[in-house]
Amino acid sequence: MDIDLTPKLPKKVYGGDGGSYHAWCPNELAMLRQGNIGAAKLALEKNGFALPRYSDSAKVAYVLQGNGVTGIVLPEKEEKVLAIKKGDAIALPFGVVTWWYNKEDTELVVLFLGDTSTAHKAGQFTDFYLTGANGIFNGFSTEFVSMAWGIPENDAKTLVGKQTATGIVKLAAGVNMPEPKNEHREGMALNCIEAPLDVDIKNGGRVVVLNTKNLPLVGEVGLGADLVRLDGGAMCSPGFSCDSALQVTYIVRGSGRVQVVGVDGKRVLETHVKAGNLFIVPRFFVVSKICDPDGMDWFSIITTPNPIFTHLAGRTSAWKALSPQVLEAAFNVPSDLEKLFRSKRTSDEIFFPPSK
């Protein structure tokens, strides 16, 4: 595979006083198009309101910063209004209508990662707005709008004509918006920072895996996800997805080094990543990360709802499962070196420097 895997930053697509929308471009990050993956970020200022829309792609949303409110309407269901905060992951299947609102001083930032295999453009989300200057009803004649809504044509003309903004607007202070309900979060969102840990290594790091067990709706989305938080100097061991899934990684906090090895043992990526970077690991390629002293957090989606990984170091690694004779023969080393190799890493997939 001869393709550039270099991490990229998103570019602004549109925005104004209420906030902005940014997306990663498949022309710059070719793996988006090749892997049918879309990636974007929504940033809302205080009183910013992202107008109701639906998308041509199933997604997982992850709240990177701030607190806010989102409205979600599943097909033929009533609206659910959720309070959202940093660390929340929300599964958004095909056909859902969403809106997003921030009434706080801190900017609300939401990451969207999803599958574009049925999208209009490979590697890119296309949103369809219900309102706004580029909203659906602006494309219909006044006669059609009047009949669809059952209102006089003059009122239909006024209603559609009032929609002058695109995508995001800034509402007046104190505007009355729907209040979120705690019960609406059930089955719709999971806070990855507060959820029970799947991996917890002292002085190493913590992992929460998002799957059909803790958020069943990801089964409809067809994606799994995880949040990995590593301490300074810690390493995420070399590993690969053994169920033919792509891994899309966004660096949430901190910085570190990444290496990816592909076909014929060729290192296809060696780079330094920082907060805001996004990169994609191709199917079956092996990836490993080492954090800088300030640590590093990342949020990833995997293109299967219940991902399975094979690690090549640690207690559960494939090497540990192989018999000593096979290792000696494969590495062409004596038994004492094989025993040293096998005995050194007894934890799971997160390691820390020996000095700790």
XYZ file of C-alpha atoms in Angstrom:
356
model
C 0.000 0.000 0.000
C 1.536 3.297 -1.153
C -0.561 5.950 0.558
C 0.203 8.933 2.757
C -0.832 8.243 6.372
C 0.457 11.556 7.743
C -1.848 12.985 10.458
C -3.848 16.043 9.415
C -5.777 18.930 10.945
C -9.301 19.885 9.813
C -10.214 22.919 7.715
C -13.034 25.352 8.338
C -16.057 24.721 6.130
C -18.378 27.470 7.377
C -19.128 29.535 10.460
C -20.037 32.855 11.999
C -20.809 34.478 15.364
C -22.478 31.321 16.681
C -19.626 28.944 15.919
C -17.991 27.008 13.123
C -17.876 23.647 11.382
C -14.585 22.031 10.365
C -13.894 18.878 8.342
C -10.978 16.733 7.256
C -10.586 16.677 3.490
C -10.197 13.335 1.648
C -7.978 15.099 -0.895
C -5.456 15.750 1.877
C -6.007 12.592 3.941
C -6.438 9.958 1.249
C -7.309 7.172 3.689
C -10.630 8.899 4.322
C -11.744 8.192 0.779
C -10.093 4.779 0.562
C -11.539 3.663 3.897
C -14.928 5.386 3.428
C -14.485 7.374 6.627
C -15.731 10.875 7.394
C -14.400 13.187 10.107
C -15.552 16.625 11.235
C -15.766 18.966 14.248
C -18.517 21.309 15.395
C -17.542 24.251 17.618
C -20.297 26.367 19.193
C -19.738 29.656 20.993
C -22.033 30.818 23.807
C -25.660 30.765 22.545
C -24.509 29.055 19.372
C -27.182 26.857 17.781
C -26.447 24.252 15.108
C -29.639 24.074 13.062
C -31.567 20.793 12.720
C -30.039 18.498 10.123
C -29.620 14.894 9.069
C -26.651 13.257 7.397
C -25.937 10.708 4.689
C -23.644 8.828 7.094
C -23.888 6.960 10.390
C -21.620 8.559 12.993
C -20.272 8.497 16.505
C -20.150 11.924 18.155
C -17.657 12.616 20.947
C -17.738 15.757 23.103
C -14.200 17.108 23.262
C -14.909 20.206 25.329
C -17.655 22.038 27.161
C -21.255 21.371 28.116
C -24.372 21.736 26.025
C -27.642 20.289 24.831
C -28.481 18.157 21.815
C -31.795 17.104 20.364
C -32.011 13.739 18.599
C -34.954 12.434 16.604
C -34.701 8.809 15.524
C -36.853 7.823 12.515
C -40.544 7.792 13.500
C -39.678 8.527 17.139
C -40.194 11.514 19.414
C -37.404 13.983 20.119
C -34.938 13.156 22.862
C -33.158 16.093 24.492
C -29.838 15.260 26.141
C -27.518 17.261 28.348
C -24.013 16.606 27.022
C -20.580 17.221 28.490
C -16.918 16.491 27.890
C -16.321 12.748 27.434
C -19.799 11.894 26.141
C -20.013 9.525 23.172
C -23.276 9.472 21.215
C -24.209 6.969 18.499
C -26.028 8.554 15.547
C -27.504 5.989 13.113
C -28.678 6.759 9.589
C -31.655 9.072 9.334
C -31.448 10.780 12.731
C -32.214 14.487 12.913
C -30.004 16.399 15.353
C -29.529 19.915 16.671
C -26.865 21.217 19.068
C -26.912 24.193 21.444
C -24.409 25.808 23.801
C -25.619 28.198 26.504
C -22.351 28.200 28.471
C -19.372 30.576 28.300
C -16.984 27.722 27.409
C -16.932 26.701 23.760
C -18.712 23.421 23.031
C -16.667 21.217 20.674
C -18.006 17.948 19.256
C -16.064 15.480 17.107
C -17.880 13.397 14.473
C -16.385 10.202 13.040
C -18.377 7.930 10.768
C -18.859 5.561 7.865
C -19.322 7.126 4.413
C -19.731 3.888 2.451
C -23.266 4.934 1.423
C -22.573 8.683 1.372
C -22.779 10.938 -1.663
C -19.030 11.529 -1.468
C -16.591 8.914 -0.194
C -14.654 10.169 2.816
C -16.939 13.136 3.417
C -20.163 13.818 5.322
C -23.010 15.580 3.540
C -25.550 17.196 5.866
C -29.100 18.056 4.818
C -30.471 21.037 6.745
C -34.131 21.280 7.657
C -33.920 25.044 8.048
C -31.560 27.856 7.130
C -30.539 29.539 3.892
C -29.537 26.163 2.490
C -32.431 24.278 4.118
C -34.587 21.716 2.373
C -37.699 23.898 2.154
C -35.854 26.701 0.405
C -35.680 24.393 -2.567
C -39.444 23.875 -2.790
C -41.895 26.325 -4.253
C -44.206 28.303 -1.974
C -47.099 26.174 -3.220
C -45.418 22.940 -2.140
C -44.409 24.353 1.255
C -47.901 25.713 1.839
C -49.517 22.383 1.099
C -46.965 20.350 3.067
C -47.401 22.429 6.236
C -51.068 23.264 5.751
C -50.588 27.036 5.993
C -51.445 29.945 3.662
C -48.875 30.673 0.943
C -48.080 34.126 2.364
C -47.215 32.577 5.731
C -45.176 29.855 4.032
C -43.244 32.533 2.122
C -42.571 34.455 5.350
C -41.537 31.305 7.240
C -39.034 30.206 4.620
C -37.822 33.732 3.943
C -36.846 34.275 7.588
C -34.180 31.569 7.285
C -31.143 33.649 6.319
C -28.317 31.870 8.166
C -26.440 28.736 7.099
C -25.827 25.824 9.446
C -25.111 27.731 12.665
C -26.787 30.764 14.222
C -26.298 32.741 17.417
C -29.465 32.961 19.490
C -30.392 35.853 21.721
C -29.356 35.561 25.367
C -32.038 33.939 27.506
C -33.819 32.272 24.598
C -36.135 29.481 25.710
C -34.773 26.108 24.509
C -35.964 22.596 25.460
C -34.736 21.345 28.811
C -32.797 18.048 28.735
C -34.172 14.992 30.513
C -31.960 12.526 32.371
C -33.953 9.529 31.141
C -33.283 10.521 27.528
C -29.586 9.676 27.959
C -30.386 6.018 28.590
C -29.122 4.014 25.644
C -28.239 7.169 23.717
C -24.993 8.377 25.303
C -22.107 7.061 27.386
C -19.552 9.206 29.176
C -16.213 7.569 28.419
C -14.430 9.414 31.230
C -16.845 8.193 33.908
C -17.621 4.723 32.497
C -16.147 1.551 34.070
C -12.630 0.951 32.789
C -11.841 -1.949 30.491
C -8.104 -1.530 31.107
C -6.490 0.183 34.108
C -2.690 0.038 34.407
C -1.015 1.814 37.312
C 1.387 4.495 36.021
C 0.402 3.422 32.517
C -3.084 4.364 31.398
C -6.778 3.648 31.157
C -9.050 2.427 28.356
C -12.811 2.482 27.896
C -14.218 0.537 24.944
C -17.525 1.572 23.396
C -19.475 -1.402 22.030
C -22.947 -2.946 21.840
C -22.799 -3.947 25.511
C -22.493 -0.474 27.027
C -24.119 1.483 24.164
C -26.326 -0.847 22.081
C -27.061 1.862 19.503
C -23.537 1.509 18.092
C -24.773 -1.750 16.571
C -27.023 0.304 14.286
C -24.165 2.668 13.508
C -21.833 -0.246 12.707
C -18.901 1.311 14.554
C -17.071 0.665 17.787
C -14.955 3.218 19.642
C -12.547 3.639 22.515
C -11.036 6.361 24.664
C -7.424 5.759 25.667
C -5.737 7.965 28.289
C -2.024 7.338 28.781
C 0.279 8.743 31.435
C 3.555 10.422 30.555
C 6.067 8.114 28.872
C 3.620 5.209 28.648
C 3.318 3.025 25.563
C 0.380 1.404 23.820
C 1.850 -1.868 22.605
C 2.047 -2.840 18.930
C -1.248 -4.323 17.796
C -3.673 -4.677 14.912
C -7.374 -5.152 14.302
C -7.855 -8.818 13.499
C -11.388 -8.418 12.134
C -10.472 -6.372 9.049
C -11.422 -3.061 10.639
C -9.913 0.355 10.067
C -8.877 2.394 13.099
C -9.454 6.156 12.966
C -7.673 8.056 15.746
C -8.116 11.631 16.934
C -5.625 13.016 19.469
C -7.699 14.627 22.220
C -4.927 15.807 24.546
C -1.142 15.795 24.829
C 1.350 14.521 22.312
C 3.574 11.581 21.449
C 5.152 9.401 18.810
C 3.391 6.964 16.487
C 4.758 4.176 14.326
C 2.739 2.094 11.860
C 4.128 -0.991 10.141
C 2.499 -2.535 7.076
C 3.114 -5.184 4.442
C 6.572 -6.828 4.290
C 7.562 -5.253 7.616
C 7.756 -1.789 6.067
C 7.355 1.151 8.440
C 4.780 3.291 6.653
C 4.407 5.998 9.292
C 6.743 7.432 11.896
C 5.631 10.781 13.204
C 4.945 12.999 16.181
C 1.268 13.713 16.881
C -0.416 16.378 18.997
C -3.909 17.409 20.073
C -6.162 17.975 17.065
C -4.377 15.520 14.747
C -6.322 12.754 13.028
C -4.828 9.690 11.348
C -6.075 6.350 10.042
C -4.472 2.915 10.393
C -5.237 0.611 7.412
C -6.642 -2.883 7.865
C -4.239 -5.353 9.513
C -1.427 -2.774 9.801
C 0.300 -2.719 13.203
C 0.330 0.516 15.215
C 2.067 1.562 18.424
C 2.252 4.856 20.338
C 4.581 6.288 22.994
C 3.499 9.372 24.962
C 5.521 12.469 25.648
C 6.073 13.391 29.336
C 2.703 15.179 29.570
C 0.810 12.048 28.498
C -1.640 11.635 25.645
C -5.362 10.882 25.196
C -7.022 9.766 22.014
C -10.491 8.801 20.824
C -10.782 6.202 18.069
C -13.518 4.621 16.052
C -13.155 1.140 14.634
C -15.210 0.101 11.622
C -16.994 -2.707 13.440
C -19.335 -2.429 16.466
C -17.457 -5.033 18.525
C -13.774 -4.696 17.629
C -11.202 -7.399 18.351
C -7.512 -6.535 18.611
C -4.442 -8.720 18.598
C -1.516 -7.295 20.580
C 2.052 -8.285 19.848
C 3.375 -7.535 23.333
C 2.005 -7.979 26.829
C 0.183 -10.652 28.788
C -2.411 -11.385 26.088
C -0.118 -11.029 23.086
C 0.049 -13.555 20.272
C 3.706 -14.167 21.114
C 2.825 -15.239 24.638
C 0.438 -17.846 23.236
C 3.040 -19.416 20.967
C 5.137 -22.264 22.324
C 8.783 -21.591 23.328
C 10.095 -23.868 20.578
C 8.233 -21.884 17.936
C 9.636 -18.606 19.222
C 13.187 -19.955 19.338
C 12.894 -21.217 15.781
C 11.141 -18.097 14.463
C 13.618 -15.649 15.995
C 16.579 -17.990 15.591
C 17.677 -17.356 19.195
C 18.722 -19.591 22.126
C 16.231 -20.570 24.828
C 17.573 -18.142 27.440
C 16.822 -15.141 25.208
C 13.405 -16.577 24.388
C 12.636 -16.862 28.116
C 13.762 -13.267 28.684
C 11.597 -12.083 25.792
C 8.562 -13.961 27.106
C 8.935 -12.926 30.758
C 9.447 -9.182 30.503
C 5.917 -7.972 29.767
C 3.201 -9.461 31.970
C 0.622 -6.662 31.873
C -1.931 -5.900 29.181
C -1.431 -3.640 26.170
C -0.284 -0.494 28.046
C 3.301 -0.278 29.269
C 5.394 2.267 31.149
C 9.164 2.794 31.196
C 11.121 0.399 33.439
C 12.327 3.347 35.568
C 8.777 3.797 36.874
